[in-house]
mmCIF file of C-alpha atoms in Angstrom:
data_model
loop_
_atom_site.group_PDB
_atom_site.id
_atom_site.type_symbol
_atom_site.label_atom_id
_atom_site.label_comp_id
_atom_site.label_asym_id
_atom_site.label_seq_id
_atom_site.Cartn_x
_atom_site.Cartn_y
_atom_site.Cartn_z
ATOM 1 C CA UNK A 14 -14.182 6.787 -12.175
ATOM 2 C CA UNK A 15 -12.703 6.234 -15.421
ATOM 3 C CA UNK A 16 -9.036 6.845 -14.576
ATOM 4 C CA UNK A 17 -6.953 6.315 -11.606
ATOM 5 C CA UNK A 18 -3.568 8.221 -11.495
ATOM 6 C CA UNK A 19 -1.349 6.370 -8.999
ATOM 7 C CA UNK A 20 1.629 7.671 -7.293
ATOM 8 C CA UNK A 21 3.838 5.278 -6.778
ATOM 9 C CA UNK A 22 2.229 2.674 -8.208
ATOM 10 C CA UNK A 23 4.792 -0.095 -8.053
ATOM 11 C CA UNK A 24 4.659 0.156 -3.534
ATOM 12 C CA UNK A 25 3.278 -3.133 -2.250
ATOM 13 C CA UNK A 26 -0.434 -1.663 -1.378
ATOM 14 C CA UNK A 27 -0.705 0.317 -4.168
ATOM 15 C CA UNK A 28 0.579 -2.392 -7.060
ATOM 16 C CA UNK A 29 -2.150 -4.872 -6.161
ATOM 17 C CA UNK A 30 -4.796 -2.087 -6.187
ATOM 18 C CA UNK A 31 -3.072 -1.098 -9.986
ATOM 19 C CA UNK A 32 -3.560 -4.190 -11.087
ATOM 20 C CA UNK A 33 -7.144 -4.885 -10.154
ATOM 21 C CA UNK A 34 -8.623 -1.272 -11.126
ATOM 22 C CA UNK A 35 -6.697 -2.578 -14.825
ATOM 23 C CA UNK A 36 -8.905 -6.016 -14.479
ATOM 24 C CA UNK A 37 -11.964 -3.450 -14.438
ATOM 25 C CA UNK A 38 -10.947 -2.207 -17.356
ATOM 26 C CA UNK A 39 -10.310 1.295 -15.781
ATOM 27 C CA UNK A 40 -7.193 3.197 -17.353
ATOM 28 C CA UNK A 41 -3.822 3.788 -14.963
ATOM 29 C CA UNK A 42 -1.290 6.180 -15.130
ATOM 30 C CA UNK A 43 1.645 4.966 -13.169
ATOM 31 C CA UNK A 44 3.471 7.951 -11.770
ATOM 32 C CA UNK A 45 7.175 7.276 -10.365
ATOM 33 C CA UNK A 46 7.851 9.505 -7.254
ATOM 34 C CA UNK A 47 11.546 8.394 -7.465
ATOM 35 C CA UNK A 48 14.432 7.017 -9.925
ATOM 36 C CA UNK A 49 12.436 3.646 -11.258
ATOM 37 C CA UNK A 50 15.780 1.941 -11.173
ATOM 38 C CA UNK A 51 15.749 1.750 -7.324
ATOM 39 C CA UNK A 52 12.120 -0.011 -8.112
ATOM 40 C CA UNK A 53 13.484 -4.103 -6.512
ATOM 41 C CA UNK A 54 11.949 -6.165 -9.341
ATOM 42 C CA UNK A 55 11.304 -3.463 -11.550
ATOM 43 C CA UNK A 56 11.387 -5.815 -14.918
ATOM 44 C CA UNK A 57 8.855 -8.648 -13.412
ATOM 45 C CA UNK A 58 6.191 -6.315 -12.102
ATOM 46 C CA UNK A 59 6.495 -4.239 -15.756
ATOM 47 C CA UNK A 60 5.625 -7.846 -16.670
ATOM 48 C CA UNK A 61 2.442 -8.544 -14.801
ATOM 49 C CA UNK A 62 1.187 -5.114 -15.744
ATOM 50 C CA UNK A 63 2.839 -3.689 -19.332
ATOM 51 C CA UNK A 64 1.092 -5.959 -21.660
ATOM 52 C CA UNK A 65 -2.422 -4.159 -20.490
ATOM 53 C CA UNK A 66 -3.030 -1.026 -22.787
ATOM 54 C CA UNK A 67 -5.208 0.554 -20.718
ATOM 55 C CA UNK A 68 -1.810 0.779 -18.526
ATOM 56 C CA UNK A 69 1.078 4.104 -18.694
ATOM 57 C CA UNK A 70 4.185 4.563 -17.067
ATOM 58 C CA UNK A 71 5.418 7.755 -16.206
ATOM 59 C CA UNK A 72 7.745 9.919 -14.116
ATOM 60 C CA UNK A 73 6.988 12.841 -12.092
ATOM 61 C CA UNK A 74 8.320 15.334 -14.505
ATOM 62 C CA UNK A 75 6.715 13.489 -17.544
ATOM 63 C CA UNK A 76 3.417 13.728 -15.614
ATOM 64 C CA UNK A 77 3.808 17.449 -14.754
ATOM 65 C CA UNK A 78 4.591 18.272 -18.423
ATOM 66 C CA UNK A 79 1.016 16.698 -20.043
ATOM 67 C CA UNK A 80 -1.420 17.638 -17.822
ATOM 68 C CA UNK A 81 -4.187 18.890 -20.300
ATOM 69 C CA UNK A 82 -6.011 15.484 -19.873
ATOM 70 C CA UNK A 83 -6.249 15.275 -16.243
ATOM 71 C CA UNK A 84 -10.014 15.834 -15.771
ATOM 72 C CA UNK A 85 -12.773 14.682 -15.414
ATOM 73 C CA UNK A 86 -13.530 11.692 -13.491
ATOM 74 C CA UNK A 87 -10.696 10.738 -12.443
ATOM 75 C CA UNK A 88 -9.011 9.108 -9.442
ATOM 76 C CA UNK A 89 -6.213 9.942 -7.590
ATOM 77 C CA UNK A 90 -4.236 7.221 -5.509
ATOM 78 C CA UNK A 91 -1.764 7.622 -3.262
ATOM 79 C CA UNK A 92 -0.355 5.026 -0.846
ATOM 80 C CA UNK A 93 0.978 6.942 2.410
ATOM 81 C CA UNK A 94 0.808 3.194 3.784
ATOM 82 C CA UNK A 95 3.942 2.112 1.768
ATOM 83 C CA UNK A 96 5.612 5.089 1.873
ATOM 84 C CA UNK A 97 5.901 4.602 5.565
ATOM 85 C CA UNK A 98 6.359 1.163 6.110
ATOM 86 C CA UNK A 99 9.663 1.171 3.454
ATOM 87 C CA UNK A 100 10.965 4.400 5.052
ATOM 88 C CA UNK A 101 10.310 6.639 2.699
ATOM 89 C CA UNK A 102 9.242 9.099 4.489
ATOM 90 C CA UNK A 103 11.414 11.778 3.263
ATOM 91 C CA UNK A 104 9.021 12.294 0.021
ATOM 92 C CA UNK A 105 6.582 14.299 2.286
ATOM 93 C CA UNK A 106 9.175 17.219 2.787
ATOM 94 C CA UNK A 107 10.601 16.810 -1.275
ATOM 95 C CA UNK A 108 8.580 19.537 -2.478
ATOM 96 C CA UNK A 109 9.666 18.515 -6.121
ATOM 97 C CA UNK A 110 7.589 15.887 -5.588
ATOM 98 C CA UNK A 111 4.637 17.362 -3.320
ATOM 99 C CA UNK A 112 4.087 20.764 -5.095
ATOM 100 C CA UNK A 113 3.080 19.533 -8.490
ATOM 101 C CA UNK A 114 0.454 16.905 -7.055
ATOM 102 C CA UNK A 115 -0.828 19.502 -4.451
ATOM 103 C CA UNK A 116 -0.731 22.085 -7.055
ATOM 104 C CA UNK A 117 -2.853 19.811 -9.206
ATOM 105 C CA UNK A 118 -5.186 19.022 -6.659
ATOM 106 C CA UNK A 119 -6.274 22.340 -5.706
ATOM 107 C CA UNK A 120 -6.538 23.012 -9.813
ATOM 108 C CA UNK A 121 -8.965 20.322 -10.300
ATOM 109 C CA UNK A 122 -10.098 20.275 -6.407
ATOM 110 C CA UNK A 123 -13.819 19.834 -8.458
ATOM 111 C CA UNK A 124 -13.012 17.000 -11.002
ATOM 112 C CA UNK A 125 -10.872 14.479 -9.084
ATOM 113 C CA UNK A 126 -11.671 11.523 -6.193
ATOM 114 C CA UNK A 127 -9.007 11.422 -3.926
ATOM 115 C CA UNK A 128 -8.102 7.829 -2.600
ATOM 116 C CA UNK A 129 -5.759 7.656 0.507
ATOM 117 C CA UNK A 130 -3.716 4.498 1.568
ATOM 118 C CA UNK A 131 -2.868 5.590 4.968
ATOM 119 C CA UNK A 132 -1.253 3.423 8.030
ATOM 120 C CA UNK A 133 -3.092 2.393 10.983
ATOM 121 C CA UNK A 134 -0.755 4.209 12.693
ATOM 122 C CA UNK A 135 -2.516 7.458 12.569
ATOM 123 C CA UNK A 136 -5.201 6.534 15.176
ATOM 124 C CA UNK A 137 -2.358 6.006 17.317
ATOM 125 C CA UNK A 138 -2.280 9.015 19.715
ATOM 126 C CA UNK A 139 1.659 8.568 19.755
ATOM 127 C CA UNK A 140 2.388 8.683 15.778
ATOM 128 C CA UNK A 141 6.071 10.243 15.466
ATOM 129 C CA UNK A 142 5.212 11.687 11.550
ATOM 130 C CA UNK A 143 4.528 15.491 11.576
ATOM 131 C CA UNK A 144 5.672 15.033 7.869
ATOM 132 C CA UNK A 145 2.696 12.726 7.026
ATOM 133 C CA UNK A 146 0.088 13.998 9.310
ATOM 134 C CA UNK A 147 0.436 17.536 7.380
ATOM 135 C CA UNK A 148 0.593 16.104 4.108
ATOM 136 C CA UNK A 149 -2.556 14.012 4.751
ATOM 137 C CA UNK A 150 -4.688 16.783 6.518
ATOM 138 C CA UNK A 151 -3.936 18.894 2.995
ATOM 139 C CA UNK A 152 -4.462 16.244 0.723
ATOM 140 C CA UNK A 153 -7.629 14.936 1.592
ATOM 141 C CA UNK A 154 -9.369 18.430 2.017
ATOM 142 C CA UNK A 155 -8.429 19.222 -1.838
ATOM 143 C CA UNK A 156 -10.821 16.317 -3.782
ATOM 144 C CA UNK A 157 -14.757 16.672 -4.284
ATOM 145 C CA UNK A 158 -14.713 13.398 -2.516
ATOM 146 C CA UNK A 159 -11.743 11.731 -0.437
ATOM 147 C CA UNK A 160 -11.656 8.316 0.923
ATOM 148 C CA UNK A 161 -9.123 7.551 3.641
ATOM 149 C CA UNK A 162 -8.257 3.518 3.996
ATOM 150 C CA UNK A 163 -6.390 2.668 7.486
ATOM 151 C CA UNK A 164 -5.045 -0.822 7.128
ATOM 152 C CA UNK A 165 -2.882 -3.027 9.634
ATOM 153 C CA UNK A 166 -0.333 -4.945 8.617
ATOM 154 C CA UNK A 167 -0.808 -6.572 5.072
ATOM 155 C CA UNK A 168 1.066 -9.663 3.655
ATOM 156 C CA UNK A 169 0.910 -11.896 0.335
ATOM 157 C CA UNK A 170 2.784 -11.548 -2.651
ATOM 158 C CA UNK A 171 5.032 -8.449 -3.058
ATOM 159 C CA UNK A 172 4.960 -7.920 0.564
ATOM 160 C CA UNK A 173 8.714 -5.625 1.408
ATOM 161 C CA UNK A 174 11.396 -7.012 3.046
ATOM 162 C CA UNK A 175 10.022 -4.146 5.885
ATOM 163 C CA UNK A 176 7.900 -6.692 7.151
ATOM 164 C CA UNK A 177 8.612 -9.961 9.660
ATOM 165 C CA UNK A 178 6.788 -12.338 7.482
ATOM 166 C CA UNK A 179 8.760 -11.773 3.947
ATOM 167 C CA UNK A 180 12.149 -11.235 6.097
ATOM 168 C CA UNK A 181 11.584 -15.327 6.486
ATOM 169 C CA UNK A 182 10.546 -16.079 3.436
ATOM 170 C CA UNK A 183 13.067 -14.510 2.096
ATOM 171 C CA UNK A 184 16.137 -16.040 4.426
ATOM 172 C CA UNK A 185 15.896 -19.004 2.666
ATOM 173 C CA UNK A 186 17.735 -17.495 -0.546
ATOM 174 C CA UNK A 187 19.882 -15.199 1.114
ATOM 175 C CA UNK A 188 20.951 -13.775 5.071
ATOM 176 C CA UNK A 189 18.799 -11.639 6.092
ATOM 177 C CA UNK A 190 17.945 -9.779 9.759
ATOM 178 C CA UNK A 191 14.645 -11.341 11.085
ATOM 179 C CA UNK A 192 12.830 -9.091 13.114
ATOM 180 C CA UNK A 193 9.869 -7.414 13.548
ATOM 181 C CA UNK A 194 9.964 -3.513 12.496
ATOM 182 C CA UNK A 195 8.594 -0.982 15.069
ATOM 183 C CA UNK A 196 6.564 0.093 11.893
ATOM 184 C CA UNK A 197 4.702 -3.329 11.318
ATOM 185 C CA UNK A 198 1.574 -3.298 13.128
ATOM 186 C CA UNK A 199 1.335 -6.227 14.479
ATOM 187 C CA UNK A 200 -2.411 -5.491 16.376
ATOM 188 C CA UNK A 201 -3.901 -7.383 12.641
ATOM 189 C CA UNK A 202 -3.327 -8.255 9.606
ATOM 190 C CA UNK A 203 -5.133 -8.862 6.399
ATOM 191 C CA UNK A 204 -4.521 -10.987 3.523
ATOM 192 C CA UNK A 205 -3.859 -8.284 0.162
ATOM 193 C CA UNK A 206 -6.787 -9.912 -1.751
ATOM 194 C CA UNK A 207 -8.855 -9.922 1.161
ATOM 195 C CA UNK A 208 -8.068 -5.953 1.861
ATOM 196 C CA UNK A 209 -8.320 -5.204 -1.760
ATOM 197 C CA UNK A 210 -11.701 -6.461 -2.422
ATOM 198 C CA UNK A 211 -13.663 -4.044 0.374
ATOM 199 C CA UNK A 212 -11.401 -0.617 -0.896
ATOM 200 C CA UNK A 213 -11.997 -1.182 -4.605
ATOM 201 C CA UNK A 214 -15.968 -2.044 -3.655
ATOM 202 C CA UNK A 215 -16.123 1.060 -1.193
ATOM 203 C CA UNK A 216 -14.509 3.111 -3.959
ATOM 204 C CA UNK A 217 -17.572 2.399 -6.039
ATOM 205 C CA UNK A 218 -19.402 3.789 -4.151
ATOM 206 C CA UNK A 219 -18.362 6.715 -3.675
ATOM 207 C CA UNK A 220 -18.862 7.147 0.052
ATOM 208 C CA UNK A 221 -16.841 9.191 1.404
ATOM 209 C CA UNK A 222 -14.687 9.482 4.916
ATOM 210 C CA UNK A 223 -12.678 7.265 6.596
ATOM 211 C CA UNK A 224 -12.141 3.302 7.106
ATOM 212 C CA UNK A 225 -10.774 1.066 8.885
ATOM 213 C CA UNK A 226 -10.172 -2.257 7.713
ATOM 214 C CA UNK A 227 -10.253 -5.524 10.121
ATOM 215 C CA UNK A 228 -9.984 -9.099 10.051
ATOM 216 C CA UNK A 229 -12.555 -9.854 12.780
ATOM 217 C CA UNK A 230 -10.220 -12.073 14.696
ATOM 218 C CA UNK A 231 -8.186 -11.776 18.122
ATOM 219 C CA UNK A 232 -5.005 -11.904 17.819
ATOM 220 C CA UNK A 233 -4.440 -12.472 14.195
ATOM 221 C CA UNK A 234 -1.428 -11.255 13.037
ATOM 222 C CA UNK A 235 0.088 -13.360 16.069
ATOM 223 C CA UNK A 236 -1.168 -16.554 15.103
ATOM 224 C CA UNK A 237 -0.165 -16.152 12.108
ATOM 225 C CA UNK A 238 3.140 -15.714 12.823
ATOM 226 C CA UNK A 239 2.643 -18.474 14.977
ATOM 227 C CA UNK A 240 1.830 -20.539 11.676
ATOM 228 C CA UNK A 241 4.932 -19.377 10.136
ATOM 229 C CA UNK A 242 7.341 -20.928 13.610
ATOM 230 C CA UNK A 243 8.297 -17.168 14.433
ATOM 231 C CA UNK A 244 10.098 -17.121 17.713
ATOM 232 C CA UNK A 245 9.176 -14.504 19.880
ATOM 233 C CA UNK A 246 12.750 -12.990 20.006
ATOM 234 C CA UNK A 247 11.765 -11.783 16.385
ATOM 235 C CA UNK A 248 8.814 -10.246 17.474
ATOM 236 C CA UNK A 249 10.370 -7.553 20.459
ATOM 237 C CA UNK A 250 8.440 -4.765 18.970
ATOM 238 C CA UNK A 251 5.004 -6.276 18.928
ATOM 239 C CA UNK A 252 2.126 -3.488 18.866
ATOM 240 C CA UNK A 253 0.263 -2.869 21.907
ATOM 241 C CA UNK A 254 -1.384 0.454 21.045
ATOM 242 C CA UNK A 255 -5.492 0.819 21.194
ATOM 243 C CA UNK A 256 -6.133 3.029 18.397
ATOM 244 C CA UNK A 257 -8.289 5.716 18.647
ATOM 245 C CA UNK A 258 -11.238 5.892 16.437
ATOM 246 C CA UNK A 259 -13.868 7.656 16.330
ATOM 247 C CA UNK A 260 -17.607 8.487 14.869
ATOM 248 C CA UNK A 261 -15.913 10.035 11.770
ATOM 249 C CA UNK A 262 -14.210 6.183 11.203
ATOM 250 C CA UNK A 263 -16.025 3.457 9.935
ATOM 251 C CA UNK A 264 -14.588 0.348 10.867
ATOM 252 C CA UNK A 265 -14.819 -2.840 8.049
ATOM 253 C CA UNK A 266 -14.419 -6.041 8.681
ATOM 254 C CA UNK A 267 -13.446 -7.807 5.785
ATOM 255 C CA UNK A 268 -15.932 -9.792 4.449
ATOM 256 C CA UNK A 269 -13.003 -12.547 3.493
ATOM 257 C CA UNK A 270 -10.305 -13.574 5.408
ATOM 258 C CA UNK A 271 -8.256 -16.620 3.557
ATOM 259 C CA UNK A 272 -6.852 -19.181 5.232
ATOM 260 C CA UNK A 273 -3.344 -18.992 7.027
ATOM 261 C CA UNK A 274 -2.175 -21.909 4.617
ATOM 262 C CA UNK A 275 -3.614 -20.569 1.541
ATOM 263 C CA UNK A 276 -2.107 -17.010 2.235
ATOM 264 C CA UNK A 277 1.090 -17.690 3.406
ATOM 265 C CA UNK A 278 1.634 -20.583 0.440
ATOM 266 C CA UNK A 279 0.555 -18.130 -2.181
ATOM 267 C CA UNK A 280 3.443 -15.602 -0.659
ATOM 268 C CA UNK A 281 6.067 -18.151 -0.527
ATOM 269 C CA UNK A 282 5.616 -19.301 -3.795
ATOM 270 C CA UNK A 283 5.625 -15.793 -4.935
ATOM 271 C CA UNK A 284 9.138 -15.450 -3.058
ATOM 272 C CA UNK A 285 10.025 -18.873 -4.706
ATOM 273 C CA UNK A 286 10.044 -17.568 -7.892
ATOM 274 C CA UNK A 287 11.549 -14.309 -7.739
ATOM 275 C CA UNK A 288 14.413 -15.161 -5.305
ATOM 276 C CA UNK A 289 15.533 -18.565 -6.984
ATOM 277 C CA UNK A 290 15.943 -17.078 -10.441
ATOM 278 C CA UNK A 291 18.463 -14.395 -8.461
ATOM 279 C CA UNK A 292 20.634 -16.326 -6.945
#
């Protein structure tokens, strides 16, 4: 893969991944699948990632109007994952944003690598998103090669206000609701480096399928939010679900998982910084 186009490249998920296919020296185009403005932050994560050349910044329509030189090698990103978890939903029935990256996709159905972000959630037999289950079963049948990543919860820096653990970070700069979203998955949880590492290595690859990412431990988003002095009435809508996975699902333990004070340091630093200098 020479060049990854990511859709919505500034989501949680899909910003880390951004910023480490740049470290590989791999171009990005950053595609904007709504008004950049509504981006929180916008000006500090242009920071972390504008000074790279091998970086571009686009909208949809800019996208859709040079698309001569989209072939060949190239990898397509999209994060379903943080899409759902900030509510934004609504994108999978837009079809001024669906059409043209369908439509591209089934142009170049022979040239592109199709990388899918996609929430846990789907190997839940009770999912409530016809929007996203249609939008992923067309998707990933249009790439020479598609790669679906399932991931529980995630947290470190950048995390959303969507999830429990940056909702208390976050309370100590301004008042915020604390609880837990019926969205968070709170079944496992990864540290973002320690997901990161295992999709960019699998993407190398180039196997293809589906996988499921783990930590390996019992109960670890829990005691990790034990860690952080979360009361249980924040935590009402824990996850109790037993996903359903089969033979076509490779499940991947990660071969890292940091440290609860490490982690959760890093990500209140990270909160620190951005939410002092606001207030």
């Amino acid at each position: 893969m020479d060049k990854a186009i990511m859709f919505g490249m500034y989501e949680f998920v899909n910003f880390h991944i951004c910023k480490s296919l740049l470290n590989k020296g791999i171009e990005v185009k950053g595609i904007h699948l709504e008004d950049p403005e509504n981006v929180p932050f916008l000006d500090e994560k242009r920071f972390e990632v504008g000074r790279n050349a091998n970086f571009i910044e686009q909208t949809l329509p800019e996208w859709e109007s040079n698309l001569e030189d989209e072939k060949n090698n190239i990898g397509i990103f999209i994060s379903v994952y943080d899409l759902f978890m900030s509510k934004k939903d609504h994108i999978f029935q837009d079809e001024a944003v669906t059409k043209p990256i369908i439509q591209y996709l089934e142009n170049n159905k022979n040239d592109v690598k199709i990388v899918l972000i996609l929430p846990v959630q789907l190997l839940t037999s009770t999912f409530k998103g016809k929007e996203i289950e249609n939008f992923v079963s067309l998707i990933k049948a249009l790439g020479k090669s598609t790669q679906l990543f399932y991931l529980p919860a995630i947290y470190g820096p950048w995390q959303t206000p969507d999830f429990l653990f940056q909702q208390v970070f976050i309370s100590n700069y301004q008042k915020v609701d604390i609880i837990s979203e019926e969205r968070e998955w709170t079944n496992d949880i990864l540290f973002i480096n320690d997901a990161i590492e295992p999709i960019l290595e699998l993407i190398e690859t180039e196997k293809t399928g589906g996988f499921l990412l783990e930590s390996g431990r019992k109960n670890h988003w829990l005691r990790c939010a034990d860690y952080l002095e979360i009361s249980e009435n924040h935590m009402q809508n824990k996850s109790s679900e037993i996903l359903q996975v089969n033979s076509a699902i490779v499940k991947i333990p990660v071969k890292k998982v940091t440290p609860f004070n490490k982690a959760i340091k890093e990500q209140r630093d990270h909160v620190q910084r951005l939410y002092a200098n606001h207030l």
